[in-house]
PDB file of C-alpha atoms and ligand atoms in Angstrom:
ATOM      1  CA  MET A   1      -0.003   0.206  -0.040  1.00 66.00           C
ATOM      2  CA  SER A   2       0.955   3.733   0.019  1.00 76.00           C
ATOM      3  CA  ASN A   3       3.730   5.620   2.472  1.00 90.00           C
ATOM      4  CA  ILE A   4       2.276   7.948   4.271  1.00 97.00           C
ATOM      5  CA  LEU A   5       3.844  11.135   5.646  1.00 98.00           C
ATOM      6  CA  TYR A   6       2.841  12.551   8.872  1.00 98.00           C
ATOM      7  CA  PHE A   7       3.466  16.631   9.085  1.00 98.00           C
ATOM      8  CA  GLU A   8       2.387  18.822  12.062  1.00 98.00           C
ATOM      9  CA  THR A   9       2.711  21.894  10.013  1.00 98.00           C
ATOM     10  CA  LEU A  10       3.583  22.443   6.484  1.00 98.00           C
ATOM     11  CA  ASP A  11       3.088  24.777   3.940  1.00 98.00           C
ATOM     12  CA  SER A  12       0.880  22.814   2.060  1.00 98.00           C
ATOM     13  CA  THR A  13       0.998  19.674   1.313  1.00 98.00           C
ATOM     14  CA  GLN A  14       0.739  19.270  -2.636  1.00 98.00           C
ATOM     15  CA  THR A  15       4.216  21.622  -2.651  1.00 98.00           C
ATOM     16  CA  TYR A  16       6.008  19.356  -0.768  1.00 98.00           C
ATOM     17  CA  LEU A  17       5.173  16.404  -3.045  1.00 98.00           C
ATOM     18  CA  LYS A  18       5.785  18.512  -6.095  1.00 97.00           C
ATOM     19  CA  ASP A  19       9.248  19.596  -4.697  1.00 97.00           C
ATOM     20  CA  HIS A  20      10.268  16.330  -3.257  1.00 97.00           C
ATOM     21  CA  PHE A  21       8.281  14.593  -6.536  1.00 97.00           C
ATOM     22  CA  ARG A  22      11.941  13.070  -7.874  1.00 95.00           C
ATOM     23  CA  GLU A  23      13.184  11.227  -4.441  1.00 96.00           C
ATOM     24  CA  LEU A  24       9.923   9.816  -2.904  1.00 97.00           C
ATOM     25  CA  ASP A  25       8.044   6.800  -4.516  1.00 97.00           C
ATOM     26  CA  ASP A  26       4.966   6.599  -6.964  1.00 97.00           C
ATOM     27  CA  LYS A  27       1.581   6.958  -4.390  1.00 97.00           C
ATOM     28  CA  THR A  28       3.451   8.441  -1.543  1.00 98.00           C
ATOM     29  CA  VAL A  29       0.661  10.340   0.679  1.00 98.00           C
ATOM     30  CA  VAL A  30       1.416  13.013   3.156  1.00 98.00           C
ATOM     31  CA  THR A  31      -0.437  14.661   5.181  1.00 98.00           C
ATOM     32  CA  ALA A  32      -0.451  17.806   7.568  1.00 98.00           C
ATOM     33  CA  THR A  33      -2.093  18.794  10.495  1.00 98.00           C
ATOM     34  CA  SER A  34      -2.088  22.187   9.568  1.00 98.00           C
ATOM     35  CA  GLN A  35      -0.978  24.386   6.431  1.00 98.00           C
ATOM     36  CA  THR A  36       0.058  27.601   6.214  1.00 98.00           C
ATOM     37  CA  ALA A  37      -0.217  28.617   2.978  1.00 98.00           C
ATOM     38  CA  GLY A  38      -2.870  25.959   1.364  1.00 97.00           C
ATOM     39  CA  ARG A  39      -3.697  26.220  -2.131  1.00 97.00           C
ATOM     40  CA  GLY A  40      -7.292  25.895  -3.549  1.00 94.00           C
ATOM     41  CA  ARG A  41      -8.358  25.836  -7.229  1.00 90.00           C
ATOM     42  CA  PHE A  42      -8.129  28.785  -9.249  1.00 85.00           C
ATOM     43  CA  ASP A  43      -5.245  29.811  -7.255  1.00 86.00           C
ATOM     44  CA  ARG A  44      -7.618  30.802  -4.601  1.00 90.00           C
ATOM     45  CA  LYS A  45      -6.382  30.261  -0.879  1.00 94.00           C
ATOM     46  CA  TRP A  46      -7.370  27.635   0.933  1.00 96.00           C
ATOM     47  CA  ILE A  47      -7.197  28.361   4.810  1.00 95.00           C
ATOM     48  CA  SER A  48      -6.279  24.810   6.886  1.00 96.00           C
ATOM     49  CA  GLU A  49      -6.639  25.398  10.348  1.00 95.00           C
ATOM     50  CA  PRO A  50      -6.306  21.524  12.899  1.00 96.00           C
ATOM     51  CA  GLY A  51      -9.355  19.899  12.721  1.00 96.00           C
ATOM     52  CA  GLY A  52      -9.329  19.438   8.527  1.00 98.00           C
ATOM     53  CA  LEU A  53      -8.355  16.588   7.139  1.00 98.00           C
ATOM     54  CA  TYR A  54      -5.555  18.293   4.303  1.00 98.00           C
ATOM     55  CA  PHE A  55      -3.740  15.601   2.393  1.00 98.00           C
ATOM     56  CA  SER A  56      -2.147  15.255  -0.888  1.00 98.00           C
ATOM     57  CA  ILE A  57      -1.174  12.112  -3.236  1.00 98.00           C
ATOM     58  CA  LEU A  58       1.546  11.485  -5.613  1.00 98.00           C
ATOM     59  CA  LEU A  59       1.098   9.435  -9.142  1.00 97.00           C
ATOM     60  CA  LYS A  60       4.019   9.095 -11.128  1.00 96.00           C
ATOM     61  CA  LEU A  61       1.961   8.341 -14.162  1.00 93.00           C
ATOM     62  CA  GLN A  62       3.059   6.174 -17.529  1.00 86.00           C
ATOM     63  CA  LYS A  63      -0.030   6.427 -18.997  1.00 87.00           C
ATOM     64  CA  THR A  64      -1.531   9.930 -19.219  1.00 88.00           C
ATOM     65  CA  ASP A  65      -4.443   9.442 -21.101  1.00 89.00           C
ATOM     66  CA  PHE A  66      -7.135  10.152 -17.805  1.00 92.00           C
ATOM     67  CA  LEU A  67      -5.430  12.748 -16.279  1.00 91.00           C
ATOM     68  CA  ALA A  68      -8.603  14.432 -14.799  1.00 91.00           C
ATOM     69  CA  ASN A  69     -10.411  11.473 -13.908  1.00 96.00           C
ATOM     70  CA  PHE A  70      -8.163  10.690 -11.220  1.00 96.00           C
ATOM     71  CA  THR A  71      -9.459  13.629  -9.218  1.00 95.00           C
ATOM     72  CA  GLN A  72     -13.095  12.812  -9.835  1.00 96.00           C
ATOM     73  CA  LEU A  73     -11.476   8.893  -9.162  1.00 97.00           C
ATOM     74  CA  LEU A  74     -10.642  11.111  -5.475  1.00 98.00           C
ATOM     75  CA  ALA A  75     -14.124  12.867  -4.791  1.00 97.00           C
ATOM     76  CA  LEU A  76     -15.546   9.996  -5.522  1.00 97.00           C
ATOM     77  CA  CYS A  77     -13.959   7.840  -2.472  1.00 98.00           C
ATOM     78  CA  ILE A  78     -14.315  10.787  -0.344  1.00 98.00           C
ATOM     79  CA  CYS A  79     -18.314  10.368  -0.833  1.00 97.00           C
ATOM     80  CA  GLN A  80     -18.149   6.596  -0.385  1.00 97.00           C
ATOM     81  CA  ALA A  81     -16.291   7.066   2.686  1.00 97.00           C
ATOM     82  CA  ALA A  82     -18.541   9.555   3.997  1.00 97.00           C
ATOM     83  CA  GLU A  83     -21.423   7.458   3.120  1.00 97.00           C
ATOM     84  CA  LYS A  84     -20.193   4.340   5.335  1.00 95.00           C
ATOM     85  CA  TYR A  85     -21.617   6.865   8.435  1.00 94.00           C
ATOM     86  CA  ALA A  86     -25.137   7.464   7.074  1.00 91.00           C
ATOM     87  CA  ILE A  87     -24.738  10.779   5.270  1.00 94.00           C
ATOM     88  CA  GLN A  88     -25.613  11.180   1.960  1.00 95.00           C
ATOM     89  CA  PRO A  89     -22.343  13.361   0.151  1.00 97.00           C
ATOM     90  CA  ASN A  90     -22.954  14.044  -3.446  1.00 97.00           C
ATOM     91  CA  LEU A  91     -20.617  15.102  -5.865  1.00 97.00           C
ATOM     92  CA  LYS A  92     -20.405  18.794  -7.437  1.00 94.00           C
ATOM     93  CA  TRP A  93     -18.535  18.054 -10.828  1.00 90.00           C
ATOM     94  CA  PRO A  94     -16.326  17.786 -11.107  1.00 89.00           C
ATOM     95  CA  ASN A  95     -14.241  16.956  -7.688  1.00 88.00           C
ATOM     96  CA  ASP A  96     -16.117  19.267  -5.259  1.00 93.00           C
ATOM     97  CA  VAL A  97     -17.885  17.100  -2.395  1.00 97.00           C
ATOM     98  CA  GLN A  98     -20.721  18.308  -0.638  1.00 97.00           C
ATOM     99  CA  VAL A  99     -23.649  18.001   1.664  1.00 97.00           C
ATOM    100  CA  SER A 100     -27.502  19.458   1.353  1.00 95.00           C
ATOM    101  CA  GLY A 101     -25.182  21.910  -0.720  1.00 94.00           C
ATOM    102  CA  LYS A 102     -22.827  22.739   1.840  1.00 96.00           C
ATOM    103  CA  LYS A 103     -18.936  22.076   0.479  1.00 96.00           C
ATOM    104  CA  LEU A 104     -17.820  19.202   2.769  1.00 97.00           C
ATOM    105  CA  CYS A 105     -13.980  18.752   0.433  1.00 97.00           C
ATOM    106  CA  GLY A 106     -12.396  20.213  -1.941  1.00 96.00           C
ATOM    107  CA  ILE A 107      -9.505  18.707  -4.108  1.00 97.00           C
ATOM    108  CA  LEU A 108      -6.872  19.829  -6.092  1.00 96.00           C
ATOM    109  CA  SER A 109      -4.685  18.408  -8.503  1.00 96.00           C
ATOM    110  CA  GLU A 110      -1.320  19.725 -10.229  1.00 96.00           C
ATOM    111  CA  VAL A 111       0.579  18.397 -13.162  1.00 96.00           C
ATOM    112  CA  VAL A 112       4.332  17.390 -12.258  1.00 97.00           C
ATOM    113  CA  THR A 113       6.646  17.584 -15.449  1.00 95.00           C
ATOM    114  CA  GLN A 114      10.045  16.586 -15.959  1.00 92.00           C
ATOM    115  CA  ASN A 115      12.458  17.598 -19.083  1.00 91.00           C
ATOM    116  CA  GLY A 116       8.802  18.812 -21.096  1.00 91.00           C
ATOM    117  CA  GLN A 117       7.155  16.084 -20.171  1.00 92.00           C
ATOM    118  CA  ILE A 118       4.206  14.907 -18.028  1.00 94.00           C
ATOM    119  CA  ALA A 119       6.031  12.764 -14.778  1.00 95.00           C
ATOM    120  CA  GLY A 120       2.846  12.378 -13.075  1.00 96.00           C
ATOM    121  CA  LEU A 121       0.363  14.177 -10.768  1.00 97.00           C
ATOM    122  CA  VAL A 122      -0.259  15.372  -7.317  1.00 98.00           C
ATOM    123  CA  ILE A 123      -3.510  15.307  -6.009  1.00 98.00           C
ATOM    124  CA  GLY A 124      -4.754  17.091  -2.425  1.00 98.00           C
ATOM    125  CA  ALA A 125      -7.714  17.023  -0.947  1.00 98.00           C
ATOM    126  CA  GLY A 126      -9.079  19.105   2.078  1.00 98.00           C
ATOM    127  CA  VAL A 127     -12.191  17.486   4.223  1.00 98.00           C
ATOM    128  CA  ASN A 128     -13.631  19.817   6.490  1.00 98.00           C
ATOM    129  CA  VAL A 129     -13.714  16.835   9.463  1.00 98.00           C
ATOM    130  CA  GLU A 130     -13.437  18.201  12.888  1.00 97.00           C
ATOM    131  CA  GLN A 131     -14.381  22.153  12.699  1.00 94.00           C
ATOM    132  CA  ALA A 132     -16.631  23.923  14.121  1.00 93.00           C
ATOM    133  CA  ASP A 133     -16.463  26.767  12.264  1.00 91.00           C
ATOM    134  CA  LEU A 134     -16.317  27.571   8.928  1.00 94.00           C
ATOM    135  CA  SER A 135     -17.130  30.583   8.017  1.00 91.00           C
ATOM    136  CA  HIS A 136     -13.998  32.064   6.764  1.00 89.00           C
ATOM    137  CA  VAL A 137     -14.586  29.886   3.547  1.00 90.00           C
ATOM    138  CA  GLY A 138     -16.464  32.133   1.874  1.00 87.00           C
ATOM    139  CA  GLN A 139     -19.806  30.014   0.346  1.00 90.00           C
ATOM    140  CA  PRO A 140     -21.982  27.285   2.821  1.00 94.00           C
ATOM    141  CA  ALA A 141     -19.612  24.749   3.938  1.00 96.00           C
ATOM    142  CA  VAL A 142     -19.874  21.724   6.691  1.00 97.00           C
ATOM    143  CA  SER A 143     -17.666  19.295   8.196  1.00 97.00           C
ATOM    144  CA  LEU A 144     -18.894  15.631   9.549  1.00 97.00           C
ATOM    145  CA  ARG A 145     -18.316  16.337  12.852  1.00 97.00           C
ATOM    146  CA  GLU A 146     -20.926  18.877  12.238  1.00 96.00           C
ATOM    147  CA  LEU A 147     -23.288  16.124  10.424  1.00 97.00           C
ATOM    148  CA  GLY A 148     -22.824  14.439  13.911  1.00 96.00           C
ATOM    149  CA  VAL A 149     -20.456  12.028  11.916  1.00 97.00           C
ATOM    150  CA  ASN A 150     -17.195  11.226  14.884  1.00 96.00           C
ATOM    151  CA  VAL A 151     -13.941   9.736  12.669  1.00 97.00           C
ATOM    152  CA  ALA A 152     -10.720   9.819  13.842  1.00 97.00           C
ATOM    153  CA  LYS A 153      -8.755  11.834  10.233  1.00 97.00           C
ATOM    154  CA  GLU A 154      -6.753   9.035  10.465  1.00 96.00           C
ATOM    155  CA  ASP A 155      -8.924   6.261   9.963  1.00 97.00           C
ATOM    156  CA  PHE A 156     -10.672   8.460   7.614  1.00 98.00           C
ATOM    157  CA  LEU A 157      -7.811   9.119   6.062  1.00 98.00           C
ATOM    158  CA  GLN A 158      -6.919   5.023   5.162  1.00 97.00           C
ATOM    159  CA  ASP A 159     -10.785   4.536   4.532  1.00 97.00           C
ATOM    160  CA  ILE A 160     -10.100   7.186   1.456  1.00 98.00           C
ATOM    161  CA  LEU A 161      -7.109   6.044   0.545  1.00 98.00           C
ATOM    162  CA  ASP A 162      -8.258   2.323   0.217  1.00 97.00           C
ATOM    163  CA  LEU A 163     -10.919   3.227  -1.777  1.00 98.00           C
ATOM    164  CA  PHE A 164      -8.701   4.975  -4.539  1.00 98.00           C
ATOM    165  CA  PHE A 165      -5.948   2.064  -4.969  1.00 97.00           C
ATOM    166  CA  GLN A 166      -8.919  -0.603  -5.447  1.00 97.00           C
ATOM    167  CA  SER A 167      -9.855   1.391  -8.315  1.00 97.00           C
ATOM    168  CA  TYR A 168      -6.427   3.037  -9.500  1.00 96.00           C
ATOM    169  CA  PRO A 169      -5.472   0.640 -12.055  1.00 95.00           C
ATOM    170  CA  ALA A 170      -8.696   0.553 -13.788  1.00 96.00           C
ATOM    171  CA  VAL A 171      -9.181   3.793 -14.017  1.00 96.00           C
ATOM    172  CA  THR A 172      -5.451   3.826 -15.302  1.00 95.00           C
ATOM    173  CA  GLN A 173      -6.338   1.987 -18.167  1.00 94.00           C
ATOM    174  CA  GLU A 174      -9.696   3.084 -19.034  1.00 95.00           C
ATOM    175  CA  GLY A 175     -10.586   5.926 -17.854  1.00 96.00           C
ATOM    176  CA  PHE A 176     -13.896   7.762 -16.027  1.00 96.00           C
ATOM    177  CA  SER A 177     -15.604   4.983 -17.626  1.00 96.00           C
ATOM    178  CA  VAL A 178     -15.378   2.472 -14.667  1.00 96.00           C
ATOM    179  CA  ILE A 179     -16.332   5.098 -12.107  1.00 97.00           C
ATOM    180  CA  ARG A 180     -18.819   6.271 -14.485  1.00 97.00           C
ATOM    181  CA  SER A 181     -22.083   5.149 -13.328  1.00 96.00           C
ATOM    182  CA  ALA A 182     -21.174   5.564  -9.412  1.00 97.00           C
ATOM    183  CA  TYR A 183     -20.649   9.109 -10.412  1.00 96.00           C
ATOM    184  CA  GLN A 184     -23.589   9.697 -12.568  1.00 95.00           C
ATOM    185  CA  GLU A 185     -24.961   8.007  -9.101  1.00 96.00           C
ATOM    186  CA  ARG A 186     -24.302  11.168  -7.011  1.00 97.00           C
ATOM    187  CA  PHE A 187     -24.454  13.389  -9.017  1.00 95.00           C
ATOM    188  CA  PRO A 188     -28.047  15.202  -8.421  1.00 95.00           C
ATOM    189  CA  PHE A 189     -27.615  17.702 -11.002  1.00 95.00           C
ATOM    190  CA  LEU A 190     -28.645  15.848 -14.274  1.00 94.00           C
ATOM    191  CA  GLY A 191     -31.462  17.337 -15.819  1.00 93.00           C
ATOM    192  CA  LYS A 192     -31.408  20.228 -13.766  1.00 94.00           C
ATOM    193  CA  GLN A 193     -30.495  23.854 -14.947  1.00 95.00           C
ATOM    194  CA  ILE A 194     -27.213  25.411 -13.868  1.00 95.00           C
ATOM    195  CA  VAL A 195     -24.283  27.924 -14.035  1.00 94.00           C
ATOM    196  CA  VAL A 196     -20.757  26.671 -15.325  1.00 94.00           C
ATOM    197  CA  LYS A 197     -18.187  29.076 -14.615  1.00 89.00           C
ATOM    198  CA  ASN A 198     -14.502  28.991 -16.055  1.00 79.00           C
ATOM    199  CA  GLY A 199     -12.168  31.796 -15.762  1.00 78.00           C
ATOM    200  CA  THR A 200     -14.182  35.049 -16.582  1.00 80.00           C
ATOM    201  CA  SER A 201     -17.141  33.587 -18.608  1.00 84.00           C
ATOM    202  CA  ALA A 202     -20.763  31.764 -17.449  1.00 90.00           C
ATOM    203  CA  LEU A 203     -22.941  29.529 -19.670  1.00 92.00           C
ATOM    204  CA  THR A 204     -26.098  28.417 -18.455  1.00 94.00           C
ATOM    205  CA  GLY A 205     -27.902  25.192 -19.556  1.00 95.00           C
ATOM    206  CA  ILE A 206     -29.081  21.793 -18.570  1.00 95.00           C
ATOM    207  CA  ALA A 207     -26.930  19.389 -17.487  1.00 95.00           C
ATOM    208  CA  HIS A 208     -27.868  16.891 -19.539  1.00 94.00           C
ATOM    209  CA  ASP A 209     -24.995  13.809 -19.186  1.00 94.00           C
ATOM    210  CA  LEU A 210     -21.428  13.141 -17.624  1.00 95.00           C
ATOM    211  CA  SER A 211     -19.808  11.433 -20.986  1.00 95.00           C
ATOM    212  CA  PRO A 212     -17.642   8.382 -20.927  1.00 94.00           C
ATOM    213  CA  SER A 213     -14.228  10.436 -20.767  1.00 95.00           C
ATOM    214  CA  GLY A 214     -15.708  12.530 -17.465  1.00 95.00           C
ATOM    215  CA  THR A 215     -16.782  15.904 -19.483  1.00 95.00           C
ATOM    216  CA  LEU A 216     -20.090  17.460 -18.066  1.00 95.00           C
ATOM    217  CA  LEU A 217     -22.164  17.611 -21.367  1.00 95.00           C
ATOM    218  CA  LEU A 218     -23.841  20.907 -21.073  1.00 94.00           C
ATOM    219  CA  GLN A 219     -27.571  21.714 -22.965  1.00 94.00           C
ATOM    220  CA  THR A 220     -27.667  25.674 -23.938  1.00 93.00           C
ATOM    221  CA  LYS A 221     -29.826  27.442 -25.390  1.00 93.00           C
ATOM    222  CA  ASN A 222     -27.399  27.831 -28.443  1.00 91.00           C
ATOM    223  CA  GLY A 223     -26.881  23.930 -28.891  1.00 93.00           C
ATOM    224  CA  PRO A 224     -25.298  21.565 -26.952  1.00 94.00           C
ATOM    225  CA  GLN A 225     -21.478  22.215 -24.904  1.00 91.00           C
ATOM    226  CA  GLU A 226     -19.217  19.893 -23.905  1.00 93.00           C
ATOM    227  CA  ILE A 227     -17.222  21.383 -20.807  1.00 92.00           C
ATOM    228  CA  LEU A 228     -13.997  20.059 -19.861  1.00 91.00           C
ATOM    229  CA  ILE A 229     -13.418  22.138 -16.908  1.00 88.00           C
ATOM    230  CA  GLY A 230     -15.132  24.582 -14.513  1.00 88.00           C
ATOM    231  CA  ASP A 231     -16.951  25.447 -11.302  1.00 86.00           C
ATOM    232  CA  LEU A 232     -20.614  24.632 -10.955  1.00 91.00           C
ATOM    233  CA  LEU A 233     -22.288  27.482  -9.419  1.00 83.00           C
ATOM    234  CA  VAL A 234     -24.946  26.074  -7.732  1.00 73.00           C
TER     235      VAL A 234
HETATM  236  C1  LIG B   1     -10.519  23.751  -3.498  1.00 77.77           C
HETATM  237  O1  LIG B   1     -12.111  23.408  -3.611  1.00 77.77           O
HETATM  238  O2  LIG B   1     -10.206  24.715  -3.820  1.00 77.77           O
HETATM  239  C2  LIG B   1      -9.302  22.397  -3.626  1.00 77.77           C
HETATM  240  C3  LIG B   1      -9.093  22.335  -2.015  1.00 77.77           C
HETATM  241  C4  LIG B   1      -7.603  21.803  -2.204  1.00 77.77           C
HETATM  242  C5  LIG B   1      -6.858  21.705  -0.872  1.00 77.77           C
HETATM  243  C6  LIG B   1      -6.356  20.806  -0.453  1.00 77.77           C
HETATM  244  S1  LIG B   1      -6.049  20.518   0.876  1.00 77.77           S
HETATM  245  C7  LIG B   1      -4.367  19.781   1.150  1.00 77.77           C
HETATM  246  C8  LIG B   1      -4.349  19.958  -0.654  1.00 77.77           C
HETATM  247  N1  LIG B   1      -2.774  21.405  -0.325  1.00 77.77           N
HETATM  248  C9  LIG B   1      -3.255  22.023  -0.573  1.00 77.77           C
HETATM  249  O3  LIG B   1      -2.332  23.288  -0.517  1.00 77.77           O
HETATM  250  N2  LIG B   1      -3.938  22.548  -1.453  1.00 77.77           N
HETATM  251  C10 LIG B   1      -4.949  20.806  -1.346  1.00 77.77           C
END
């Protein structure tokens, strides 16, 4: 299984794995009690005080066909790990986990290149586990504790990693199709009107489906659109 490195404080578990990519083994996991410079998607800050679960996974890739799908796999596994505690999280494409519209977890995926080639990925997640005050998040957010779930962060991390590395070989070979139905079951926006933001532009339409490659198929007033990356504003 994977080697887990525990730290009290790091600037960012993402930065640590990227900086030590060469000397660390494939599938190394690093976790920290707090981060002083936690990063979110689109260059946002991820405030990381003790109480949250902050970890990143280093993946050295032989095949680079399914880069975006490992992030979706991790989101699905976090959803499934939380379901063990009788709550009903769902996925907010591409890789947020939420409960009743409140953010439980965010995921950041970063490509590592060596000599101009993609050498791997560092995928990191911040899960709200024990926090009692998430007012700094800037959007509705919730922790497992607030949902009545008392789980040790180390146990929760282990459950997530077991699920992730169970499906990892198949996703490496076949991509999103391996997890598509499990992902669709947890994606409550199908058939609903949504707004997808990408950079400064926003598209409105009906979420028609998730394609076999994991992209979002949106039916807009100007016809179908395939969305590769973005943020759902719901
Ligand atoms: C997001 O929703 O914007 C993604 C947030 C990802 C935060 C995690 S916490 C562990 C890892 N280290 C970081 O600096 N960021 C990710």
